[in-house]
Short mmCIF file of C-alpha atoms in Angstrom, two decimals:
data_model
loop_
_atom_site.label_atom_id
_atom_site.label_comp_id
_atom_site.label_asym_id
_atom_site.label_seq_id
_atom_site.Cartn_x
_atom_site.Cartn_y
_atom_site.Cartn_z
CA MET A 1 100.64 92.41 100.33
CA SER A 2 96.93 92.29 101.09
CA ASN A 3 94.85 94.00 98.38
CA ASP A 4 93.41 96.77 100.70
CA TYR A 5 96.91 97.89 101.64
CA GLN A 6 98.24 97.60 98.07
CA ARG A 7 95.34 99.81 96.79
CA GLN A 8 95.90 102.44 99.35
CA VAL A 9 99.59 102.76 98.12
CA ILE A 10 98.62 102.65 94.67
CA ASP A 11 96.02 105.42 94.99
CA PHE A 12 98.25 107.58 97.14
CA TYR A 13 101.04 107.28 94.29
CA ALA A 14 98.66 107.87 91.72
CA LEU A 15 97.57 111.18 93.12
CA ARG A 16 101.22 112.48 93.42
CA HIS A 17 100.91 114.76 90.74
CA ASP A 18 103.80 116.83 91.98
CA TYR A 19 106.06 113.85 92.29
CA ASP A 20 108.75 114.84 89.71
CA ASN A 21 110.03 117.81 91.47
CA ASP A 22 113.90 118.57 92.13
CA PHE A 23 113.86 117.66 95.64
CA THR A 24 112.38 114.20 95.10
CA GLU A 25 114.53 113.75 91.95
CA ALA A 26 117.72 114.67 94.02
CA ARG A 27 116.90 112.70 97.20
CA ALA A 28 116.29 109.65 94.68
CA LEU A 29 119.25 110.19 92.57
CA LYS A 30 121.57 110.27 96.16
CA LEU A 31 121.52 106.40 95.38
CA VAL A 32 123.39 106.41 92.29
CA ASN A 33 126.41 107.91 94.15
CA TYR A 34 126.81 104.50 95.85
CA LEU A 35 126.47 102.29 92.55
CA TYR A 36 129.32 100.87 90.48
CA LEU A 37 128.00 100.66 86.96
CA GLN A 38 129.34 98.90 84.12
CA LYS A 39 128.11 98.89 80.47
CA SER A 40 127.69 95.08 80.67
CA GLN A 41 125.47 94.95 83.70
CA SER A 42 121.61 94.27 83.60
CA VAL A 43 119.78 96.42 86.31
CA LEU A 44 116.41 95.58 88.20
CA ASP A 45 115.01 99.08 89.38
CA VAL A 46 112.48 98.11 92.06
CA ALA A 47 109.69 100.52 92.54
CA THR A 48 111.02 102.60 89.83
CA GLY A 49 108.09 105.30 90.06
CA THR A 50 108.62 107.88 87.16
CA GLY A 51 112.08 106.19 86.44
CA PHE A 52 114.47 108.55 88.37
CA ILE A 53 116.96 105.79 88.75
CA ALA A 54 116.55 104.05 85.61
CA VAL A 55 117.05 107.12 83.43
CA ALA A 56 119.85 108.07 85.33
CA ILE A 57 121.91 104.68 84.88
CA ALA A 58 120.51 103.66 81.62
CA PRO A 59 123.62 105.38 79.48
CA LYS A 60 125.98 103.48 82.08
CA VAL A 61 124.64 99.83 81.58
CA LYS A 62 123.68 97.18 79.04
CA SER A 63 119.89 97.09 80.25
CA VAL A 64 117.25 98.42 82.96
CA ILE A 65 113.96 96.69 83.75
CA GLY A 66 111.72 99.25 86.01
CA VAL A 67 108.98 97.62 87.66
CA ASP A 68 106.24 99.58 89.66
CA PHE A 69 102.56 98.73 90.66
CA THR A 70 101.05 102.14 90.02
CA PRO A 71 100.09 102.47 86.51
CA GLU A 72 100.15 106.53 86.71
CA MET A 73 103.95 106.25 87.74
CA ILE A 74 104.55 104.02 84.86
CA ALA A 75 102.91 106.24 82.40
CA ARG A 76 104.97 109.26 83.38
CA ALA A 77 107.91 107.10 83.20
CA GLU A 78 107.28 105.83 79.55
CA LYS A 79 106.74 109.45 78.57
CA LYS A 80 110.40 110.30 80.04
CA LEU A 81 111.54 107.50 77.98
CA GLU A 82 110.08 108.52 74.75
CA ALA A 83 111.19 112.14 75.24
CA LEU A 84 114.70 111.18 75.82
CA ASN A 85 114.77 108.49 73.33
CA ILE A 86 115.93 105.60 75.73
CA GLU A 87 115.70 102.48 74.29
CA ASN A 88 117.51 100.13 76.70
CA ILE A 89 114.74 100.44 79.75
CA ASP A 90 111.92 98.17 79.82
CA LEU A 91 109.03 99.30 82.08
CA ILE A 92 106.49 96.65 83.74
CA ASN A 93 103.49 97.79 85.59
CA ALA A 94 102.97 94.91 88.20
CA ASP A 95 103.67 93.83 91.80
CA ILE A 96 107.07 92.70 92.29
CA ALA A 97 105.91 90.27 94.91
CA ALA A 98 104.15 88.63 92.14
CA ILE A 99 106.93 88.76 89.57
CA ASP A 100 109.38 85.44 89.59
CA PHE A 101 112.51 86.30 87.38
CA ALA A 102 114.92 83.50 86.92
CA GLU A 103 117.73 83.02 89.44
CA SER A 104 120.87 84.57 88.49
CA SER A 105 119.20 87.50 86.03
CA PHE A 106 120.64 90.58 87.25
CA ASP A 107 123.98 92.12 88.00
CA LEU A 108 122.63 94.86 90.28
CA ILE A 109 119.15 95.70 91.85
CA THR A 110 118.39 99.02 93.13
CA CYS A 111 115.25 100.20 95.11
CA SER A 112 115.12 104.01 96.31
CA LEU A 113 113.00 104.68 99.35
CA ALA A 114 110.47 102.09 98.94
CA ILE A 115 111.61 99.04 100.75
CA ALA A 116 109.70 99.93 103.85
CA LEU A 117 106.59 99.46 101.97
CA PHE A 118 106.87 95.70 101.53
CA PRO A 119 105.42 93.98 104.52
CA ASP A 120 107.86 91.30 104.56
CA ILE A 121 111.23 92.81 103.99
CA PRO A 122 113.25 89.49 104.75
CA GLN A 123 111.35 88.03 101.96
CA VAL A 124 112.08 90.73 99.29
CA LEU A 125 115.72 90.45 100.29
CA ALA A 126 115.64 86.71 99.79
CA LYS A 127 114.27 87.37 96.27
CA TRP A 128 116.55 89.83 95.54
CA TYR A 129 119.31 87.60 96.57
CA GLN A 130 118.13 84.84 94.27
CA TRP A 131 117.73 87.08 91.26
CA LEU A 132 121.18 88.62 91.25
CA LYS A 133 124.07 86.70 89.43
CA LYS A 134 127.02 85.74 91.49
CA GLY A 135 129.08 88.75 92.41
CA GLY A 136 126.06 91.01 91.81
CA SER A 137 125.32 93.74 93.95
CA VAL A 138 121.92 95.26 95.82
CA ALA A 139 121.54 99.01 96.49
CA PHE A 140 118.63 100.63 98.43
CA SER A 141 117.80 103.75 100.33
CA CYS A 142 115.48 103.99 103.53
CA ASN A 143 114.63 106.36 106.33
CA ASN A 144 114.82 106.35 110.04
CA LEU A 145 112.06 106.19 112.71
CA GLU A 146 112.54 110.01 113.17
CA SER A 147 112.05 111.16 109.44
CA HIS A 148 109.02 113.23 107.75
CA PHE A 149 107.61 114.31 110.99
CA LEU A 150 106.58 110.95 112.11
CA PRO A 151 107.58 111.35 115.86
CA LEU A 152 105.17 114.27 115.91
CA ILE A 153 102.32 112.60 114.03
CA SER A 154 102.66 109.58 116.35
CA GLY A 155 102.46 111.95 119.49
CA VAL A 156 99.29 113.43 117.97
CA CYS A 157 97.80 110.00 117.49
CA ARG A 158 98.67 109.15 121.07
CA GLU A 159 97.46 112.22 122.58
CA THR A 160 94.06 112.50 120.59
CA TYR A 161 93.04 108.84 120.59
CA GLY A 162 95.17 106.95 122.56
CA PHE A 163 96.75 104.55 120.21
CA GLU A 164 100.40 103.92 119.43
CA LEU A 165 101.02 104.29 115.61
CA PRO A 166 103.00 101.36 113.98
CA ASN A 167 105.82 102.60 111.77
CA LEU A 168 106.76 100.94 108.64
CA HIS A 169 110.33 101.79 109.02
CA THR A 170 110.76 99.86 112.24
CA PRO A 171 112.50 96.83 110.64
CA ILE A 172 115.24 99.29 108.87
CA ALA A 173 115.33 101.97 111.17
CA THR A 174 118.64 101.76 112.09
CA PRO A 175 122.01 100.83 110.25
CA GLU A 176 122.32 97.82 112.57
CA LYS A 177 119.19 96.32 111.50
CA CYS A 178 119.91 97.09 107.65
CA HIS A 179 123.10 95.26 108.23
CA GLN A 180 121.52 92.38 110.04
CA LEU A 181 118.63 91.76 107.45
CA LEU A 182 120.94 91.63 104.82
CA GLU A 183 123.55 89.61 106.42
CA ASN A 184 120.56 86.96 107.04
CA ALA A 185 119.56 87.00 103.73
CA GLY A 186 123.12 85.86 102.68
CA PHE A 187 124.74 89.03 101.43
CA THR A 188 128.21 90.08 102.02
CA ASN A 189 130.22 93.59 101.81
CA ILE A 190 127.61 95.02 103.59
CA SER A 191 127.98 99.04 103.66
CA VAL A 192 125.29 101.51 105.40
CA ASN A 193 125.99 105.16 104.60
CA VAL A 194 124.11 107.79 106.45
CA GLU A 195 123.21 111.10 105.21
CA GLN A 196 120.98 114.02 106.68
CA LEU A 197 118.28 115.00 103.52
CA GLY A 198 116.54 116.90 106.01
CA ARG A 199 115.47 120.47 105.16
CA TYR A 200 113.40 123.53 106.47
CA LEU A 201 109.98 123.96 105.24
CA PRO A 202 107.73 127.07 105.09
CA LEU A 203 105.01 126.67 107.82
CA GLU A 204 102.41 126.47 105.49
CA THR A 205 104.09 123.64 103.39
CA ALA A 206 104.88 121.96 106.80
CA LYS A 207 101.16 122.27 107.86
CA ASN A 208 100.15 120.73 104.71
CA PHE A 209 102.59 118.20 104.44
CA TRP A 210 100.16 115.26 106.17
CA TYR A 211 96.54 115.11 105.25
CA GLY A 212 95.79 111.99 107.25
CA GLN A 213 97.13 109.21 104.94
CA TYR A 214 99.11 106.44 106.47
CA PHE A 215 100.28 103.13 105.32
CA TYR A 216 100.62 99.91 107.60
CA PRO A 217 99.90 96.36 106.06
CA GLN A 218 98.49 94.87 109.11
CA HIS A 219 96.31 96.31 111.84
CA ASN A 220 96.43 99.67 110.68
CA PRO A 221 94.82 101.75 113.33
CA PHE A 222 93.79 104.55 110.95
CA ASP A 223 91.25 101.70 109.27
CA ARG A 224 89.20 101.73 112.05
CA LEU A 225 88.77 105.79 112.06
CA SER A 226 86.12 107.61 110.62
CA ALA A 227 86.59 110.59 108.13
CA GLY A 228 85.85 113.20 110.83
CA GLU A 229 88.42 111.54 113.19
CA ILE A 230 91.06 111.69 110.73
CA ALA A 231 90.37 115.34 110.14
CA THR A 232 90.43 116.00 113.75
CA LEU A 233 94.13 114.23 113.89
CA VAL A 234 95.14 116.30 110.80
CA ASN A 235 93.97 119.79 112.49
CA ASN A 236 95.92 118.45 115.88
CA TYR A 237 99.21 117.90 113.66
CA ARG A 238 98.86 121.27 112.16
CA ARG A 239 98.62 122.94 115.48
CA GLU A 240 101.59 120.87 116.77
CA ILE A 241 103.40 121.95 113.49
CA GLU A 242 103.02 125.76 114.39
CA LYS A 243 104.69 125.05 117.78
CA ASN A 244 107.89 123.80 115.78
CA ALA A 245 108.03 127.02 113.55
CA THR A 246 111.25 129.04 113.53
CA ASP A 247 112.49 132.19 111.54
CA GLN A 248 113.90 129.60 109.23
CA GLY A 249 110.84 127.59 108.81
CA VAL A 250 110.04 124.01 110.27
CA TRP A 251 112.75 121.45 110.15
CA GLN A 252 111.93 118.16 108.85
CA ASP A 253 114.34 115.43 109.39
CA ALA A 254 114.87 113.08 106.63
CA THR A 255 117.70 110.97 107.85
CA THR A 256 118.57 108.46 105.05
CA PHE A 257 120.51 105.37 104.71
CA PHE A 258 122.19 104.32 101.49
CA ILE A 259 122.90 100.62 101.65
CA THR A 260 124.81 98.39 99.48
CA ALA A 261 125.79 94.56 99.52
CA SER A 262 126.91 91.88 97.51
CA LYS A 263 126.08 88.26 96.35
CA THR A 264 129.54 86.35 96.67
#
């Protein structure tokens, strides 16, 4: 992960002061429904954020290590652990790509809605496979290409400046792609469950959903745009959003894949 790209992601999540809300928590905890938890398990929670998954599963397992590279997220997670008096979670503020856990360290590895941020997903899955014990499992969630107004944002970029917007979710944008990536990494018993977590947003909320931030590790077209050009994109996005408003609000797709697999 390049330093510039990593810094963009860290800065974005550092400023997410509203991250701990009911919707974000409920969306993350959907993954827990697909976990088989036992008191003997050692768990790694990748991109733990403020600890939604780690806190939820801690009473049901032996231990959890939560890793996240955003210091502000880890600080908020630490406050949760202190307030809840949870003692079997260890938090690490680090880039997971820079950590080398020993082989066969974990019974379960989880990652809620963050795997798309990794520039090399096959490499990530290969490391997770190595870190799992035989019989261990991996569980993660991700979105498709249509989620979170991405088609609308892409259309605005195309119409305004004539470039195609690369999409972080492309490698995992279908159940078939997720299945193939896991199979290539050596996993078996692969299951991909699809849920629609979309919702109607009030028009003003939808208009303010996107401020021109965009992540892509290589050749990000936004890197060559000025602040004024990005502001133009945001204004055009807001005009397009208004065209999608209904009496219920603006529909925001959030097609989510919940994936589990085993190391046999």
